[in-house]
């Protein structure tokens, strides 16, 4: 039995015996669904957009308020992947929940794929592209409405500008979502961190609230938490999930 197979066997046992599982995910879990990791060496955040603007500047609150047209040009072209579907990793954790496990998902991703996969206890700490609202009357709008609207989406009821329910730079996280996430992390006996280098704060700091029995990391590169983990996989998450399903 290889070292990888031994670790898979151990992870399977940890999952089987766990009463409360918290899965903490970053961009790496959605890469197999065709959504790029913006922070990789050749990712979106290393690019220069129109007028020599960096992505971090465009997706800030002040830029959205100042130039919503440019914001939406960037947002629709670079940040929306409407054809993306949940992959085997998303579906695996949704299936664990359907089997009766308590599975909480805390995600830094805004793609909504955990919810589409039918996990029901998902905390999207940076929001989701699937929720949009009028800044004047707060009427809700779908992702399809935003995508199909030419130019800056406007409210049908009052004419106000529609904003995606995603946390832009300069904006704070939602207190209720943060509180739920910390409660789930603190209450878990098994925490599995997937596809994140744990460098995006404050979200990455949430893992310090974990006081459970076992910590597992699945990421292609090293993280600051590797030394604290019981199991570390430097593998693609799909490879790990396929092996778990065979175990």
Short mmCIF file of C-alpha atoms in Angstrom, two decimals:
data_model
loop_
_atom_site.label_atom_id
_atom_site.label_comp_id
_atom_site.label_asym_id
_atom_site.label_seq_id
_atom_site.Cartn_x
_atom_site.Cartn_y
_atom_site.Cartn_z
CA UNK A 1 0.00 0.00 0.00
CA UNK A 2 1.44 3.39 -1.03
CA UNK A 3 1.75 6.36 1.33
CA UNK A 4 -1.12 8.05 -0.55
CA UNK A 5 -3.35 4.98 -0.13
CA UNK A 6 -2.52 4.80 3.57
CA UNK A 7 -3.50 8.44 4.03
CA UNK A 8 -6.73 7.89 2.07
CA UNK A 9 -7.58 4.93 4.29
CA UNK A 10 -6.97 7.06 7.38
CA UNK A 11 -9.05 9.95 6.03
CA UNK A 12 -11.92 7.56 5.23
CA UNK A 13 -11.86 6.32 8.83
CA UNK A 14 -11.85 9.90 10.16
CA UNK A 15 -14.86 10.80 8.02
CA UNK A 16 -16.73 7.64 9.03
CA UNK A 17 -16.30 8.24 12.75
CA UNK A 18 -16.83 12.02 12.73
CA UNK A 19 -20.08 13.38 14.14
CA UNK A 20 -19.66 16.96 12.91
CA UNK A 21 -17.61 17.76 9.82
CA UNK A 22 -16.65 21.27 8.72
CA UNK A 23 -15.33 21.64 5.18
CA UNK A 24 -13.47 24.91 4.58
CA UNK A 25 -12.93 25.58 0.88
CA UNK A 26 -11.10 27.99 -1.38
CA UNK A 27 -10.61 28.40 -5.11
CA UNK A 28 -8.87 25.04 -5.55
CA UNK A 29 -12.07 23.04 -5.15
CA UNK A 30 -13.70 24.88 -8.07
CA UNK A 31 -10.76 24.78 -10.52
CA UNK A 32 -11.87 21.33 -11.79
CA UNK A 33 -15.25 22.94 -12.62
CA UNK A 34 -13.51 25.35 -14.98
CA UNK A 35 -13.29 28.33 -12.62
CA UNK A 36 -9.71 29.62 -12.49
CA UNK A 37 -7.79 30.32 -9.31
CA UNK A 38 -7.49 34.08 -9.50
CA UNK A 39 -4.50 34.14 -7.13
CA UNK A 40 -2.31 31.64 -8.97
CA UNK A 41 0.90 32.83 -10.64
CA UNK A 42 -0.87 33.30 -13.97
CA UNK A 43 -4.28 34.08 -12.47
CA UNK A 44 -6.57 37.05 -12.86
CA UNK A 45 -4.95 39.06 -10.06
CA UNK A 46 -1.63 39.08 -11.93
CA UNK A 47 -3.23 40.75 -14.97
CA UNK A 48 -3.63 44.37 -15.95
CA UNK A 49 -7.09 45.28 -17.28
CA UNK A 50 -8.24 48.26 -19.37
CA UNK A 51 -6.75 51.68 -18.58
CA UNK A 52 -3.89 49.97 -16.70
CA UNK A 53 -6.24 48.99 -13.87
CA UNK A 54 -5.56 46.05 -11.58
CA UNK A 55 -8.43 43.66 -10.75
CA UNK A 56 -8.18 44.46 -7.04
CA UNK A 57 -8.93 48.11 -7.82
CA UNK A 58 -11.88 47.37 -10.13
CA UNK A 59 -13.61 45.02 -7.69
CA UNK A 60 -13.48 47.48 -4.82
CA UNK A 61 -16.51 49.23 -3.32
CA UNK A 62 -15.25 52.71 -4.20
CA UNK A 63 -14.64 51.75 -7.84
CA UNK A 64 -18.09 50.15 -8.11
CA UNK A 65 -19.68 53.36 -6.85
CA UNK A 66 -17.51 55.54 -9.09
CA UNK A 67 -17.63 53.57 -12.34
CA UNK A 68 -20.26 50.80 -12.31
CA UNK A 69 -20.03 50.48 -16.09
CA UNK A 70 -16.36 49.50 -16.02
CA UNK A 71 -16.98 47.32 -12.96
CA UNK A 72 -19.67 45.33 -14.75
CA UNK A 73 -17.60 45.07 -17.92
CA UNK A 74 -14.86 43.41 -15.86
CA UNK A 75 -17.22 41.40 -13.63
CA UNK A 76 -19.20 39.86 -16.48
CA UNK A 77 -16.13 39.09 -18.62
CA UNK A 78 -13.75 37.86 -15.95
CA UNK A 79 -15.63 36.70 -12.85
CA UNK A 80 -18.80 34.98 -14.01
CA UNK A 81 -18.71 31.36 -15.15
CA UNK A 82 -22.36 30.59 -15.75
CA UNK A 83 -21.71 27.18 -17.32
CA UNK A 84 -19.74 25.86 -14.32
CA UNK A 85 -21.21 22.80 -12.61
CA UNK A 86 -20.38 21.16 -9.27
CA UNK A 87 -17.56 18.64 -9.65
CA UNK A 88 -16.95 15.35 -7.86
CA UNK A 89 -15.58 17.09 -4.79
CA UNK A 90 -18.63 19.33 -4.31
CA UNK A 91 -20.92 16.36 -4.90
CA UNK A 92 -18.99 14.11 -2.50
CA UNK A 93 -19.59 16.39 0.49
CA UNK A 94 -23.22 16.90 -0.51
CA UNK A 95 -23.61 13.11 -0.60
CA UNK A 96 -22.12 12.80 2.89
CA UNK A 97 -24.83 15.14 4.12
CA UNK A 98 -27.52 13.13 2.33
CA UNK A 99 -26.20 10.02 4.09
CA UNK A 100 -26.96 11.68 7.42
CA UNK A 101 -23.63 13.27 8.33
CA UNK A 102 -23.62 16.76 9.83
CA UNK A 103 -21.65 18.60 7.16
CA UNK A 104 -21.08 22.35 7.33
CA UNK A 105 -19.37 24.08 4.41
CA UNK A 106 -17.54 27.35 4.97
CA UNK A 107 -16.38 28.67 1.61
CA UNK A 108 -14.39 31.64 0.38
CA UNK A 109 -15.79 31.04 -3.12
CA UNK A 110 -18.56 33.13 -4.68
CA UNK A 111 -19.56 30.58 -7.35
CA UNK A 112 -22.40 28.96 -5.39
CA UNK A 113 -21.36 25.44 -6.43
CA UNK A 114 -21.67 23.94 -2.94
CA UNK A 115 -25.31 25.02 -2.77
CA UNK A 116 -25.98 23.85 -6.33
CA UNK A 117 -24.51 20.47 -5.30
CA UNK A 118 -27.21 20.48 -2.58
CA UNK A 119 -25.24 20.96 0.59
CA UNK A 120 -27.79 22.74 2.76
CA UNK A 121 -25.55 24.23 5.47
CA UNK A 122 -23.27 26.52 3.45
CA UNK A 123 -21.70 29.73 4.69
CA UNK A 124 -20.51 31.82 1.73
CA UNK A 125 -18.33 34.28 3.59
CA UNK A 126 -17.55 36.36 0.50
CA UNK A 127 -21.11 36.22 -0.80
CA UNK A 128 -22.40 34.67 -4.02
CA UNK A 129 -22.87 35.75 -7.63
CA UNK A 130 -26.29 34.09 -7.57
CA UNK A 131 -27.74 36.81 -5.32
CA UNK A 132 -28.11 40.38 -6.53
CA UNK A 133 -30.10 43.27 -5.12
CA UNK A 134 -31.23 46.80 -5.94
CA UNK A 135 -29.27 49.29 -3.90
CA UNK A 136 -32.34 51.56 -3.59
CA UNK A 137 -35.30 49.29 -2.87
CA UNK A 138 -33.41 46.04 -2.13
CA UNK A 139 -35.44 44.01 -4.64
CA UNK A 140 -33.68 40.69 -5.38
CA UNK A 141 -32.45 39.73 -8.85
CA UNK A 142 -31.12 36.53 -10.38
CA UNK A 143 -27.72 35.94 -11.93
CA UNK A 144 -29.44 35.49 -15.31
CA UNK A 145 -30.95 38.97 -15.02
CA UNK A 146 -27.53 40.51 -14.40
CA UNK A 147 -25.81 38.51 -17.15
CA UNK A 148 -28.43 39.29 -19.78
CA UNK A 149 -28.79 42.98 -18.94
CA UNK A 150 -26.90 45.21 -21.35
CA UNK A 151 -24.63 47.57 -19.42
CA UNK A 152 -25.18 48.35 -15.74
CA UNK A 153 -28.18 46.33 -14.48
CA UNK A 154 -31.05 48.51 -13.27
CA UNK A 155 -34.02 47.68 -11.08
CA UNK A 156 -37.32 47.14 -12.91
CA UNK A 157 -39.22 48.60 -9.96
CA UNK A 158 -37.36 51.78 -9.06
CA UNK A 159 -34.50 52.18 -11.55
CA UNK A 160 -31.81 51.75 -8.90
CA UNK A 161 -28.44 50.17 -9.65
CA UNK A 162 -28.24 46.45 -8.98
CA UNK A 163 -25.23 45.18 -7.01
CA UNK A 164 -24.01 41.60 -6.76
CA UNK A 165 -24.15 40.18 -3.24
CA UNK A 166 -20.40 39.62 -3.20
CA UNK A 167 -17.95 41.18 -0.76
CA UNK A 168 -15.88 43.72 -2.64
CA UNK A 169 -12.56 45.12 -1.46
CA UNK A 170 -13.14 47.79 1.23
CA UNK A 171 -16.34 46.03 2.36
CA UNK A 172 -16.75 44.07 5.58
CA UNK A 173 -17.95 40.51 5.85
CA UNK A 174 -21.54 39.79 6.87
CA UNK A 175 -21.63 39.46 10.66
CA UNK A 176 -24.32 36.76 10.70
CA UNK A 177 -22.49 34.59 8.16
CA UNK A 178 -19.20 35.01 10.04
CA UNK A 179 -20.85 34.09 13.33
CA UNK A 180 -22.37 30.93 11.83
CA UNK A 181 -19.06 29.97 10.23
CA UNK A 182 -17.12 30.34 13.46
CA UNK A 183 -19.76 28.35 15.37
CA UNK A 184 -19.55 25.49 12.87
CA UNK A 185 -15.73 25.50 12.87
CA UNK A 186 -15.60 25.58 16.68
CA UNK A 187 -18.18 22.79 16.98
CA UNK A 188 -16.65 20.39 14.45
CA UNK A 189 -14.69 17.30 15.46
CA UNK A 190 -13.22 16.97 11.94
CA UNK A 191 -12.19 19.90 9.77
CA UNK A 192 -11.14 19.44 6.14
CA UNK A 193 -9.49 22.43 4.46
CA UNK A 194 -9.51 22.23 0.66
CA UNK A 195 -7.99 24.30 -2.12
CA UNK A 196 -6.84 27.33 -0.20
CA UNK A 197 -3.39 28.60 0.72
CA UNK A 198 -4.94 30.35 3.75
CA UNK A 199 -3.60 33.77 2.83
CA UNK A 200 -6.91 35.63 2.32
CA UNK A 201 -7.82 37.40 5.54
CA UNK A 202 -9.90 37.65 7.59
CA UNK A 203 -11.44 34.41 6.27
CA UNK A 204 -8.25 32.40 6.72
CA UNK A 205 -8.08 33.38 10.39
CA UNK A 206 -11.35 31.54 11.09
CA UNK A 207 -9.56 28.18 11.18
CA UNK A 208 -7.93 29.13 14.49
CA UNK A 209 -11.32 28.55 16.13
CA UNK A 210 -11.10 24.83 15.39
CA UNK A 211 -10.67 22.82 18.58
CA UNK A 212 -11.74 19.41 17.30
CA UNK A 213 -9.94 16.09 17.09
CA UNK A 214 -8.60 16.02 13.54
CA UNK A 215 -7.50 18.58 10.95
CA UNK A 216 -6.97 17.59 7.30
CA UNK A 217 -5.49 19.74 4.52
CA UNK A 218 -5.91 19.11 0.80
CA UNK A 219 -4.02 21.65 -1.28
CA UNK A 220 -1.50 21.46 -4.11
CA UNK A 221 0.97 23.71 -2.30
CA UNK A 222 2.06 24.19 1.30
CA UNK A 223 0.04 26.27 3.76
CA UNK A 224 0.79 27.87 7.10
CA UNK A 225 -1.36 25.21 8.81
CA UNK A 226 0.42 22.12 7.48
CA UNK A 227 2.39 21.60 10.69
CA UNK A 228 -0.83 21.54 12.74
CA UNK A 229 -2.64 19.05 10.52
CA UNK A 230 -3.11 15.33 11.15
CA UNK A 231 -3.15 14.62 7.41
CA UNK A 232 -1.83 16.70 4.52
CA UNK A 233 -2.47 15.93 0.85
CA UNK A 234 -0.53 17.83 -1.83
CA UNK A 235 -2.87 16.43 -4.44
CA UNK A 236 -5.69 17.56 -6.67
CA UNK A 237 -8.92 17.32 -4.67
CA UNK A 238 -10.58 15.22 -7.39
CA UNK A 239 -7.81 12.63 -7.08
CA UNK A 240 -8.39 12.50 -3.33
CA UNK A 241 -12.19 12.22 -3.65
CA UNK A 242 -11.98 9.46 -6.26
CA UNK A 243 -9.67 7.49 -3.99
CA UNK A 244 -12.01 8.04 -1.02
CA UNK A 245 -14.92 6.66 -3.02
CA UNK A 246 -12.89 3.54 -3.87
CA UNK A 247 -11.71 3.01 -0.28
#
